[in-house]
Amino acid sequence: MSGKQLSVVVTRRLPEVVETRLKELFDVELREDDTPMTTEQLAEAMGRADVLVCTITDQIDAKLLGRAGDQLKLIANFGAGVDHIDVATARQRGIHVSNTPGVVTEDTADMVMALILGVTRRMAEGFRVAQSDSWGGWAPTAMLGGRIKGRRLGILGMGRIGQAVARRAAAFGMQVHYHNRKRLRPEIEAELDATYWESLDQMVARVDILSINCPHTPSTFHLMNARRLKLMKPEAVIVNTSRGEVIDENALTRMLRAGEIAGAGLDVFERGHEINPRLQALPNAILLPHMGSATLEGRIEMGEKVIVNIKTFADGHRPPDLVVPAML
Ligand SMILES: O=CC(=O)O
Protein backbone atom coordinates (compact mmCIF):
# COMPACT_ATOMS: atom_id res chain seq x y z
CA MET A 1 0.00 0.00 0.00
CA SER A 2 1.37 3.46 -0.75
CA GLY A 3 1.50 5.95 2.07
CA LYS A 4 -1.04 8.22 0.34
CA GLN A 5 -3.65 5.46 0.49
CA LEU A 6 -3.32 5.27 4.26
CA SER A 7 -5.59 7.43 6.31
CA VAL A 8 -3.59 8.76 9.24
CA VAL A 9 -5.23 10.69 12.10
CA VAL A 10 -3.00 12.63 14.49
CA THR A 11 -4.48 13.38 17.93
CA ARG A 12 -2.26 16.34 18.98
CA ARG A 13 -0.40 19.22 17.37
CA LEU A 14 3.18 18.16 16.53
CA PRO A 15 6.19 20.32 15.59
CA GLU A 16 5.56 21.99 12.24
CA VAL A 17 8.29 20.13 10.35
CA VAL A 18 6.81 16.84 11.47
CA GLU A 19 3.29 17.84 10.42
CA THR A 20 4.59 19.02 7.02
CA ARG A 21 6.38 15.72 6.40
CA LEU A 22 3.30 13.74 7.46
CA LYS A 23 1.24 15.74 4.95
CA GLU A 24 3.74 15.03 2.16
CA LEU A 25 3.71 11.30 2.81
CA PHE A 26 0.23 10.33 3.94
CA ASP A 27 -3.43 11.18 3.66
CA VAL A 28 -3.26 12.84 7.04
CA GLU A 29 -5.77 14.56 9.28
CA LEU A 30 -3.98 16.90 11.67
CA ARG A 31 -5.32 18.36 14.88
CA GLU A 32 -6.15 22.06 14.67
CA ASP A 33 -6.06 23.11 18.31
CA ASP A 34 -3.51 21.86 20.80
CA THR A 35 -5.83 20.13 23.24
CA PRO A 36 -6.23 16.41 23.78
CA MET A 37 -9.14 14.81 21.94
CA THR A 38 -12.19 13.94 24.03
CA THR A 39 -12.94 10.23 24.42
CA GLU A 40 -15.69 10.61 21.85
CA GLN A 41 -13.38 12.34 19.33
CA LEU A 42 -10.80 9.63 19.91
CA ALA A 43 -13.37 6.89 19.34
CA GLU A 44 -14.48 8.59 16.11
CA ALA A 45 -10.86 8.92 14.98
CA MET A 46 -10.31 5.22 15.66
CA GLY A 47 -13.42 4.46 13.68
CA ARG A 48 -12.07 6.08 10.50
CA ALA A 49 -8.23 5.95 10.66
CA ASP A 50 -5.99 3.21 9.28
CA VAL A 51 -3.25 4.61 11.49
CA LEU A 52 -3.71 6.61 14.68
CA VAL A 53 -0.82 8.81 15.85
CA CYS A 54 -1.44 9.36 19.55
CA THR A 55 0.40 10.62 22.60
CA ILE A 56 0.48 10.04 26.34
CA THR A 57 -2.54 12.34 26.73
CA ASP A 58 -4.78 9.80 24.96
CA GLN A 59 -6.06 6.92 27.10
CA ILE A 60 -6.44 4.04 24.65
CA ASP A 61 -8.08 1.43 26.85
CA ALA A 62 -9.90 -1.83 26.05
CA LYS A 63 -13.27 -0.05 25.88
CA LEU A 64 -12.03 2.41 23.28
CA LEU A 65 -10.24 -0.33 21.34
CA GLY A 66 -13.56 -2.16 21.27
CA ARG A 67 -14.96 0.77 19.27
CA ALA A 68 -12.11 0.83 16.74
CA GLY A 69 -13.02 0.13 13.13
CA ASP A 70 -11.67 -2.94 11.34
CA GLN A 71 -9.53 -0.66 9.20
CA LEU A 72 -7.41 0.49 12.19
CA LYS A 73 -4.17 -1.43 11.90
CA LEU A 74 -1.50 0.67 13.60
CA ILE A 75 -1.34 2.91 16.64
CA ALA A 76 1.90 4.84 16.21
CA ASN A 77 2.55 6.44 19.58
CA PHE A 78 4.45 9.74 19.60
CA GLY A 79 6.46 8.96 22.74
CA ALA A 80 8.43 6.16 24.35
CA GLY A 81 6.12 5.15 27.22
CA VAL A 82 3.01 3.21 26.19
CA ASP A 83 1.33 2.72 29.57
CA HIS A 84 -1.66 4.75 28.30
CA ILE A 85 -2.34 2.09 25.65
CA ASP A 86 -3.78 -1.36 26.33
CA VAL A 87 -1.18 -3.06 24.16
CA ALA A 88 -2.40 -6.61 24.91
CA THR A 89 -5.98 -5.84 23.82
CA ALA A 90 -4.72 -3.99 20.74
CA ARG A 91 -2.72 -7.04 19.79
CA GLN A 92 -5.70 -9.35 20.27
CA ARG A 93 -7.63 -7.13 17.90
CA GLY A 94 -4.83 -7.27 15.32
CA ILE A 95 -3.77 -3.66 15.87
CA HIS A 96 -0.03 -3.03 15.97
CA VAL A 97 1.41 -0.53 18.47
CA SER A 98 4.70 1.27 17.89
CA ASN A 99 6.56 3.86 19.95
CA THR A 100 9.61 6.14 19.70
CA PRO A 101 12.36 4.68 21.90
CA GLY A 102 15.96 5.88 21.91
CA VAL A 103 15.40 9.48 20.87
CA VAL A 104 14.25 10.57 24.34
CA THR A 105 17.25 9.02 26.11
CA GLU A 106 19.80 11.84 26.27
CA ASP A 107 17.33 14.64 26.92
CA THR A 108 15.63 12.75 29.73
CA ALA A 109 18.98 11.85 31.29
CA ASP A 110 19.94 15.55 31.16
CA MET A 111 16.75 16.36 33.04
CA VAL A 112 17.57 13.76 35.70
CA MET A 113 20.87 15.52 36.33
CA ALA A 114 19.14 18.91 36.32
CA LEU A 115 16.72 17.67 38.99
CA ILE A 116 19.47 16.04 41.07
CA LEU A 117 21.44 19.28 41.04
CA GLY A 118 18.34 21.41 41.39
CA VAL A 119 17.21 19.65 44.55
CA THR A 120 20.59 19.08 46.20
CA ARG A 121 21.71 22.65 45.46
CA ARG A 122 18.33 24.18 46.37
CA MET A 123 17.91 25.93 43.06
CA ALA A 124 14.15 26.46 43.32
CA GLU A 125 14.52 28.14 46.71
CA GLY A 126 17.41 30.26 45.41
CA PHE A 127 15.43 31.22 42.32
CA ARG A 128 12.53 32.42 44.47
CA VAL A 129 14.84 34.46 46.73
CA ALA A 130 16.60 36.08 43.76
CA GLN A 131 13.26 36.95 42.18
CA SER A 132 11.95 38.55 45.35
CA ASP A 133 13.21 41.70 47.03
CA SER A 134 14.17 39.77 50.12
CA TRP A 135 17.75 38.88 49.18
CA GLY A 136 20.21 40.57 51.49
CA GLY A 137 23.34 39.50 49.60
CA TRP A 138 25.87 36.68 49.90
CA ALA A 139 26.31 35.08 53.29
CA PRO A 140 28.62 32.24 54.36
CA THR A 141 25.74 30.26 55.82
CA ALA A 142 23.03 30.97 53.28
CA MET A 143 21.52 28.45 50.86
CA LEU A 144 23.80 25.62 51.81
CA GLY A 145 23.06 22.52 49.81
CA GLY A 146 24.89 19.23 49.56
CA ARG A 147 27.82 18.21 47.34
CA ILE A 148 26.96 15.47 44.85
CA LYS A 149 30.54 14.35 44.19
CA GLY A 150 31.10 11.08 46.02
CA ARG A 151 27.40 10.53 46.68
CA ARG A 152 25.75 7.20 45.95
CA LEU A 153 23.22 7.32 43.16
CA GLY A 154 20.75 4.45 42.88
CA ILE A 155 19.18 3.98 39.46
CA LEU A 156 15.93 2.05 39.43
CA GLY A 157 15.60 0.75 35.88
CA MET A 158 18.83 0.43 33.91
CA GLY A 159 17.54 0.63 30.36
CA ARG A 160 18.70 3.22 27.85
CA ILE A 161 17.82 6.22 30.02
CA GLY A 162 19.20 4.66 33.22
CA GLN A 163 22.49 3.98 31.47
CA ALA A 164 22.66 7.52 30.08
CA VAL A 165 22.09 8.80 33.64
CA ALA A 166 24.89 6.51 34.89
CA ARG A 167 27.35 8.00 32.37
CA ARG A 168 26.50 11.53 33.41
CA ALA A 169 26.61 10.69 37.12
CA ALA A 170 30.07 9.19 36.73
CA ALA A 171 31.27 12.45 35.16
CA PHE A 172 29.98 14.24 38.27
CA GLY A 173 32.00 11.88 40.48
CA MET A 174 29.00 9.98 41.85
CA GLN A 175 29.06 6.28 42.69
CA VAL A 176 26.54 4.46 40.54
CA HIS A 177 24.34 1.65 41.88
CA TYR A 178 21.42 0.08 40.07
CA HIS A 179 18.54 -2.32 40.30
CA ASN A 180 17.02 -3.83 37.19
CA ARG A 181 14.89 -6.84 36.37
CA LYS A 182 17.86 -8.19 34.44
CA ARG A 183 21.46 -7.63 35.37
CA LEU A 184 23.50 -5.84 32.69
CA ARG A 185 26.06 -7.75 30.69
CA PRO A 186 29.38 -7.74 32.60
CA GLU A 187 31.17 -5.59 30.01
CA ILE A 188 28.47 -2.90 30.15
CA GLU A 189 28.39 -3.01 33.94
CA ALA A 190 32.19 -2.61 33.96
CA GLU A 191 32.09 0.23 31.43
CA LEU A 192 29.53 2.07 33.57
CA ASP A 193 31.36 1.17 36.79
CA ALA A 194 27.93 0.39 38.23
CA THR A 195 27.15 -1.82 41.22
CA TYR A 196 24.21 -4.18 40.77
CA TRP A 197 21.72 -4.78 43.59
CA GLU A 198 19.43 -7.75 43.18
CA SER A 199 17.45 -6.50 46.17
CA LEU A 200 15.76 -3.16 45.56
CA ASP A 201 15.13 -2.85 49.31
CA GLN A 202 18.82 -3.11 50.05
CA MET A 203 19.75 -0.59 47.38
CA VAL A 204 17.21 2.07 48.37
CA ALA A 205 18.38 1.85 51.98
CA ARG A 206 21.94 2.69 50.99
CA VAL A 207 21.73 5.40 48.35
CA ASP A 208 21.83 9.17 48.78
CA ILE A 209 19.90 9.87 45.60
CA LEU A 210 17.41 7.57 43.89
CA SER A 211 16.49 8.08 40.25
CA ILE A 212 13.41 6.33 38.87
CA ASN A 213 14.04 5.22 35.30
CA CYS A 214 11.86 2.16 34.83
CA PRO A 215 8.67 2.24 32.76
CA HIS A 216 5.26 2.09 34.39
CA THR A 217 3.86 -1.42 33.99
CA PRO A 218 1.57 -3.49 36.25
CA SER A 219 4.68 -4.83 37.98
CA THR A 220 6.24 -1.40 38.62
CA PHE A 221 3.07 0.31 39.89
CA HIS A 222 3.93 1.72 43.34
CA LEU A 223 7.26 -0.07 43.30
CA MET A 224 8.30 2.77 45.59
CA ASN A 225 5.49 2.19 48.07
CA ALA A 226 5.34 3.55 51.63
CA ARG A 227 7.29 0.59 53.00
CA ARG A 228 10.17 1.06 50.53
CA LEU A 229 10.19 4.84 50.84
CA LYS A 230 10.63 4.34 54.59
CA LEU A 231 13.80 2.35 53.92
CA MET A 232 15.43 5.44 52.39
CA LYS A 233 17.81 7.53 54.45
CA PRO A 234 16.16 10.71 55.82
CA GLU A 235 18.80 12.79 54.03
CA ALA A 236 18.14 11.07 50.68
CA VAL A 237 16.61 12.64 47.60
CA ILE A 238 14.31 10.98 45.05
CA VAL A 239 14.04 11.99 41.40
CA ASN A 240 11.36 10.75 39.02
CA THR A 241 11.35 11.41 35.27
CA SER A 242 9.61 8.17 34.36
CA ARG A 243 5.95 7.87 35.35
CA GLY A 244 4.24 9.10 38.50
CA GLU A 245 2.57 5.76 39.14
CA VAL A 246 5.89 4.12 40.08
CA ILE A 247 5.88 6.06 43.38
CA ASP A 248 3.10 6.12 45.97
CA GLU A 249 2.78 9.90 45.74
CA ASN A 250 0.67 10.33 48.89
CA ALA A 251 3.24 8.42 50.94
CA LEU A 252 6.09 10.42 49.41
CA THR A 253 4.31 13.72 50.12
CA ARG A 254 3.77 12.73 53.76
CA MET A 255 7.41 11.77 54.17
CA LEU A 256 8.72 14.94 52.50
CA ARG A 257 6.52 17.01 54.81
CA ALA A 258 7.75 15.08 57.85
CA GLY A 259 11.41 15.40 56.80
CA GLU A 260 11.71 11.62 56.48
CA ILE A 261 13.01 12.11 52.94
CA ALA A 262 15.07 15.25 52.33
CA GLY A 263 13.91 16.26 48.88
CA ALA A 264 12.34 15.29 45.58
CA GLY A 265 12.63 16.28 41.94
CA LEU A 266 9.50 15.21 40.11
CA ASP A 267 8.73 15.61 36.42
CA VAL A 268 5.78 13.21 36.52
CA PHE A 269 2.85 12.71 38.87
CA GLU A 270 0.47 9.96 39.79
CA ARG A 271 -2.62 11.76 38.53
CA GLY A 272 -1.20 13.17 35.30
CA HIS A 273 -1.26 16.96 35.33
CA GLU A 274 -3.31 17.14 38.54
CA ILE A 275 -0.58 17.82 41.04
CA ASN A 276 -1.29 17.24 44.72
CA PRO A 277 -1.47 20.76 46.30
CA ARG A 278 0.36 19.47 49.39
CA LEU A 279 3.24 18.53 47.11
CA GLN A 280 3.12 21.95 45.44
CA ALA A 281 3.46 23.62 48.84
CA LEU A 282 6.71 21.86 49.73
CA PRO A 283 9.96 23.87 49.63
CA ASN A 284 12.05 20.70 49.30
CA ALA A 285 10.43 19.48 46.08
CA ILE A 286 11.13 20.70 42.56
CA LEU A 287 8.13 19.96 40.38
CA LEU A 288 8.20 20.14 36.59
CA PRO A 289 5.35 19.76 34.08
CA HIS A 290 6.50 16.50 32.40
CA MET A 291 9.22 18.10 30.30
CA GLY A 292 12.00 15.50 30.59
CA SER A 293 12.09 14.79 26.87
CA ALA A 294 10.93 18.25 25.80
CA THR A 295 13.59 19.51 23.41
CA LEU A 296 12.82 20.61 19.87
CA GLU A 297 15.45 18.21 18.54
CA GLY A 298 13.96 15.35 20.51
CA ARG A 299 10.41 16.07 19.40
CA ILE A 300 11.48 16.22 15.74
CA GLU A 301 13.31 12.91 16.11
CA MET A 302 10.21 11.42 17.72
CA GLY A 303 8.22 12.57 14.69
CA GLU A 304 10.79 11.00 12.36
CA LYS A 305 10.42 7.71 14.24
CA VAL A 306 6.64 7.84 13.99
CA ILE A 307 6.97 8.43 10.23
CA VAL A 308 9.41 5.54 9.75
CA ASN A 309 7.09 3.23 11.68
CA ILE A 310 4.08 4.20 9.54
CA LYS A 311 6.05 4.09 6.28
CA THR A 312 7.52 0.67 7.02
CA PHE A 313 4.07 -0.60 7.92
CA ALA A 314 2.62 0.90 4.71
CA ASP A 315 5.31 -0.93 2.74
CA GLY A 316 4.08 -4.21 4.23
CA HIS A 317 6.81 -4.72 6.83
CA ARG A 318 6.94 -4.89 10.58
CA PRO A 319 7.36 -1.37 12.06
CA PRO A 320 10.86 -1.13 13.58
CA ASP A 321 9.58 0.07 16.95
CA LEU A 322 6.78 -2.42 17.37
CA VAL A 323 5.75 -2.84 21.01
CA VAL A 324 4.70 -6.34 21.96
CA PRO A 325 3.03 -7.19 25.29
CA ALA A 326 5.94 -9.46 26.28
CA MET A 327 8.22 -6.38 26.35
CA LEU A 328 6.12 -4.73 29.05
O1 LIG B 1 7.45 10.66 28.74
C1 LIG B 1 7.68 10.70 27.58
C2 LIG B 1 7.64 9.52 26.72
O2 LIG B 1 7.10 8.49 27.16
O3 LIG B 1 8.15 9.61 25.60
XYZ file of C-alpha atoms and ligand atoms in Angstrom:
333
model
C 0.000 0.000 0.000
C 1.375 3.455 -0.755
C 1.497 5.949 2.072
C -1.035 8.219 0.339
C -3.649 5.462 0.488
C -3.324 5.266 4.256
C -5.593 7.433 6.311
C -3.590 8.762 9.245
C -5.233 10.687 12.104
C -2.999 12.634 14.494
C -4.480 13.382 17.927
C -2.258 16.336 18.976
C -0.398 19.220 17.374
C 3.181 18.165 16.533
C 6.192 20.317 15.589
C 5.560 21.991 12.243
C 8.292 20.132 10.354
C 6.811 16.839 11.474
C 3.292 17.838 10.420
C 4.590 19.023 7.022
C 6.379 15.720 6.404
C 3.303 13.737 7.464
C 1.235 15.739 4.951
C 3.742 15.028 2.164
C 3.708 11.301 2.807
C 0.229 10.332 3.943
C -3.428 11.181 3.656
C -3.260 12.843 7.039
C -5.770 14.555 9.283
C -3.982 16.902 11.673
C -5.321 18.356 14.885
C -6.151 22.060 14.672
C -6.061 23.111 18.310
C -3.515 21.856 20.801
C -5.833 20.133 23.242
C -6.233 16.407 23.782
C -9.141 14.812 21.937
C -12.189 13.938 24.025
C -12.936 10.225 24.422
C -15.690 10.613 21.848
C -13.382 12.336 19.331
C -10.795 9.632 19.912
C -13.374 6.889 19.340
C -14.480 8.593 16.111
C -10.863 8.917 14.981
C -10.308 5.223 15.657
C -13.422 4.459 13.685
C -12.074 6.079 10.504
C -8.234 5.953 10.661
C -5.991 3.209 9.278
C -3.251 4.611 11.488
C -3.705 6.610 14.676
C -0.820 8.810 15.852
C -1.436 9.362 19.550
C 0.405 10.617 22.605
C 0.481 10.045 26.343
C -2.540 12.341 26.731
C -4.777 9.795 24.958
C -6.061 6.922 27.098
C -6.438 4.044 24.651
C -8.080 1.425 26.845
C -9.905 -1.826 26.047
C -13.273 -0.051 25.876
C -12.026 2.407 23.275
C -10.242 -0.331 21.338
C -13.563 -2.163 21.271
C -14.963 0.766 19.272
C -12.110 0.827 16.736
C -13.019 0.128 13.133
C -11.667 -2.944 11.337
C -9.532 -0.662 9.197
C -7.409 0.495 12.193
C -4.172 -1.428 11.899
C -1.499 0.673 13.601
C -1.339 2.914 16.645
C 1.901 4.836 16.213
C 2.553 6.442 19.584
C 4.451 9.735 19.603
C 6.461 8.957 22.745
C 8.426 6.160 24.349
C 6.120 5.152 27.225
C 3.011 3.209 26.188
C 1.334 2.722 29.565
C -1.655 4.746 28.296
C -2.342 2.090 25.650
C -3.782 -1.362 26.332
C -1.179 -3.060 24.156
C -2.397 -6.608 24.907
C -5.977 -5.843 23.822
C -4.721 -3.991 20.741
C -2.718 -7.039 19.785
C -5.698 -9.351 20.271
C -7.633 -7.131 17.896
C -4.834 -7.271 15.319
C -3.766 -3.657 15.868
C -0.026 -3.029 15.975
C 1.406 -0.532 18.470
C 4.701 1.267 17.888
C 6.564 3.862 19.950
C 9.605 6.137 19.704
C 12.358 4.681 21.897
C 15.958 5.875 21.905
C 15.397 9.475 20.868
C 14.252 10.565 24.338
C 17.253 9.021 26.107
C 19.803 11.837 26.267
C 17.332 14.644 26.923
C 15.632 12.748 29.726
C 18.981 11.846 31.293
C 19.940 15.547 31.162
C 16.748 16.355 33.043
C 17.569 13.756 35.695
C 20.868 15.524 36.329
C 19.137 18.914 36.325
C 16.721 17.667 38.994
C 19.468 16.038 41.066
C 21.439 19.281 41.037
C 18.340 21.414 41.390
C 17.207 19.648 44.547
C 20.590 19.079 46.201
C 21.713 22.655 45.461
C 18.332 24.177 46.368
C 17.913 25.933 43.055
C 14.147 26.459 43.320
C 14.518 28.143 46.705
C 17.405 30.261 45.412
C 15.432 31.224 42.323
C 12.532 32.418 44.470
C 14.844 34.455 46.727
C 16.603 36.077 43.759
C 13.264 36.953 42.177
C 11.952 38.547 45.351
C 13.214 41.703 47.028
C 14.169 39.772 50.125
C 17.748 38.875 49.181
C 20.212 40.565 51.491
C 23.342 39.496 49.595
C 25.868 36.683 49.896
C 26.307 35.077 53.287
C 28.615 32.244 54.364
C 25.741 30.256 55.815
C 23.030 30.967 53.280
C 21.517 28.451 50.860
C 23.801 25.616 51.806
C 23.060 22.519 49.814
C 24.892 19.228 49.560
C 27.815 18.211 47.338
C 26.955 15.470 44.854
C 30.536 14.345 44.186
C 31.099 11.083 46.023
C 27.398 10.529 46.684
C 25.745 7.202 45.946
C 23.221 7.323 43.160
C 20.747 4.449 42.877
C 19.183 3.979 39.463
C 15.935 2.049 39.433
C 15.603 0.751 35.877
C 18.829 0.429 33.911
C 17.539 0.633 30.363
C 18.704 3.217 27.850
C 17.818 6.216 30.020
C 19.201 4.659 33.215
C 22.494 3.983 31.466
C 22.658 7.523 30.080
C 22.094 8.797 33.642
C 24.894 6.509 34.887
C 27.355 7.996 32.374
C 26.501 11.526 33.413
C 26.611 10.690 37.123
C 30.073 9.187 36.734
C 31.273 12.449 35.165
C 29.982 14.243 38.271
C 32.002 11.882 40.485
C 29.003 9.980 41.848
C 29.060 6.280 42.691
C 26.545 4.460 40.542
C 24.340 1.655 41.877
C 21.420 0.083 40.068
C 18.541 -2.321 40.297
C 17.020 -3.832 37.194
C 14.888 -6.845 36.368
C 17.856 -8.190 34.439
C 21.461 -7.631 35.374
C 23.499 -5.839 32.693
C 26.063 -7.753 30.689
C 29.382 -7.743 32.598
C 31.168 -5.591 30.014
C 28.467 -2.902 30.150
C 28.385 -3.014 33.940
C 32.187 -2.611 33.965
C 32.090 0.231 31.431
C 29.530 2.074 33.573
C 31.356 1.173 36.788
C 27.932 0.391 38.230
C 27.151 -1.823 41.224
C 24.205 -4.176 40.772
C 21.715 -4.779 43.589
C 19.433 -7.747 43.180
C 17.450 -6.500 46.171
C 15.757 -3.164 45.563
C 15.133 -2.849 49.311
C 18.820 -3.105 50.053
C 19.746 -0.592 47.375
C 17.205 2.065 48.368
C 18.379 1.849 51.983
C 21.941 2.691 50.993
C 21.728 5.395 48.348
C 21.831 9.173 48.781
C 19.899 9.867 45.603
C 17.410 7.568 43.894
C 16.491 8.084 40.250
C 13.411 6.327 38.869
C 14.039 5.224 35.296
C 11.861 2.159 34.833
C 8.665 2.242 32.761
C 5.258 2.087 34.387
C 3.860 -1.424 33.987
C 1.565 -3.492 36.255
C 4.678 -4.833 37.980
C 6.237 -1.398 38.615
C 3.073 0.312 39.887
C 3.928 1.724 43.344
C 7.258 -0.073 43.297
C 8.297 2.767 45.589
C 5.488 2.194 48.072
C 5.345 3.545 51.633
C 7.292 0.592 53.000
C 10.174 1.063 50.535
C 10.186 4.840 50.842
C 10.627 4.344 54.586
C 13.799 2.351 53.917
C 15.427 5.442 52.389
C 17.805 7.531 54.454
C 16.162 10.710 55.821
C 18.804 12.790 54.026
C 18.143 11.070 50.682
C 16.612 12.640 47.596
C 14.315 10.979 45.054
C 14.040 11.995 41.404
C 11.356 10.748 39.016
C 11.354 11.414 35.273
C 9.612 8.170 34.356
C 5.953 7.868 35.349
C 4.244 9.102 38.498
C 2.570 5.761 39.144
C 5.888 4.123 40.076
C 5.877 6.063 43.384
C 3.102 6.119 45.969
C 2.776 9.899 45.741
C 0.672 10.331 48.894
C 3.240 8.419 50.942
C 6.086 10.423 49.407
C 4.313 13.715 50.123
C 3.772 12.735 53.759
C 7.406 11.772 54.165
C 8.719 14.940 52.500
C 6.522 17.007 54.815
C 7.752 15.083 57.848
C 11.409 15.398 56.800
C 11.708 11.619 56.478
C 13.015 12.107 52.938
C 15.065 15.250 52.328
C 13.909 16.265 48.876
C 12.339 15.289 45.580
C 12.631 16.284 41.945
C 9.499 15.213 40.111
C 8.733 15.611 36.415
C 5.778 13.207 36.522
C 2.850 12.707 38.867
C 0.469 9.963 39.792
C -2.620 11.758 38.530
C -1.197 13.169 35.304
C -1.263 16.960 35.335
C -3.313 17.142 38.541
C -0.582 17.817 41.042
C -1.289 17.244 44.715
C -1.472 20.765 46.305
C 0.359 19.471 49.393
C 3.243 18.528 47.113
C 3.120 21.945 45.439
C 3.463 23.616 48.837
C 6.713 21.862 49.732
C 9.963 23.875 49.628
C 12.050 20.696 49.304
C 10.433 19.479 46.082
C 11.129 20.705 42.564
C 8.129 19.961 40.379
C 8.202 20.137 36.587
C 5.346 19.757 34.077
C 6.497 16.501 32.401
C 9.222 18.095 30.296
C 11.998 15.501 30.594
C 12.091 14.792 26.874
C 10.933 18.248 25.802
C 13.594 19.515 23.414
C 12.817 20.614 19.869
C 15.451 18.214 18.542
C 13.959 15.352 20.505
C 10.414 16.068 19.398
C 11.478 16.222 15.738
C 13.314 12.906 16.109
C 10.208 11.423 17.725
C 8.221 12.574 14.687
C 10.789 11.000 12.362
C 10.423 7.706 14.238
C 6.645 7.845 13.986
C 6.969 8.431 10.228
C 9.415 5.537 9.750
C 7.089 3.234 11.679
C 4.080 4.195 9.539
C 6.052 4.090 6.282
C 7.519 0.665 7.021
C 4.071 -0.600 7.917
C 2.616 0.897 4.708
C 5.310 -0.934 2.745
C 4.081 -4.206 4.228
C 6.814 -4.721 6.827
C 6.938 -4.886 10.582
C 7.356 -1.371 12.059
C 10.861 -1.133 13.581
C 9.585 0.075 16.953
C 6.781 -2.420 17.370
C 5.755 -2.837 21.014
C 4.699 -6.342 21.963
C 3.031 -7.190 25.286
C 5.941 -9.463 26.280
C 8.219 -6.376 26.351
C 6.119 -4.727 29.049
O 7.453 10.661 28.745
C 7.683 10.696 27.575
C 7.642 9.521 26.722
O 7.103 8.490 27.157
O 8.151 9.606 25.602
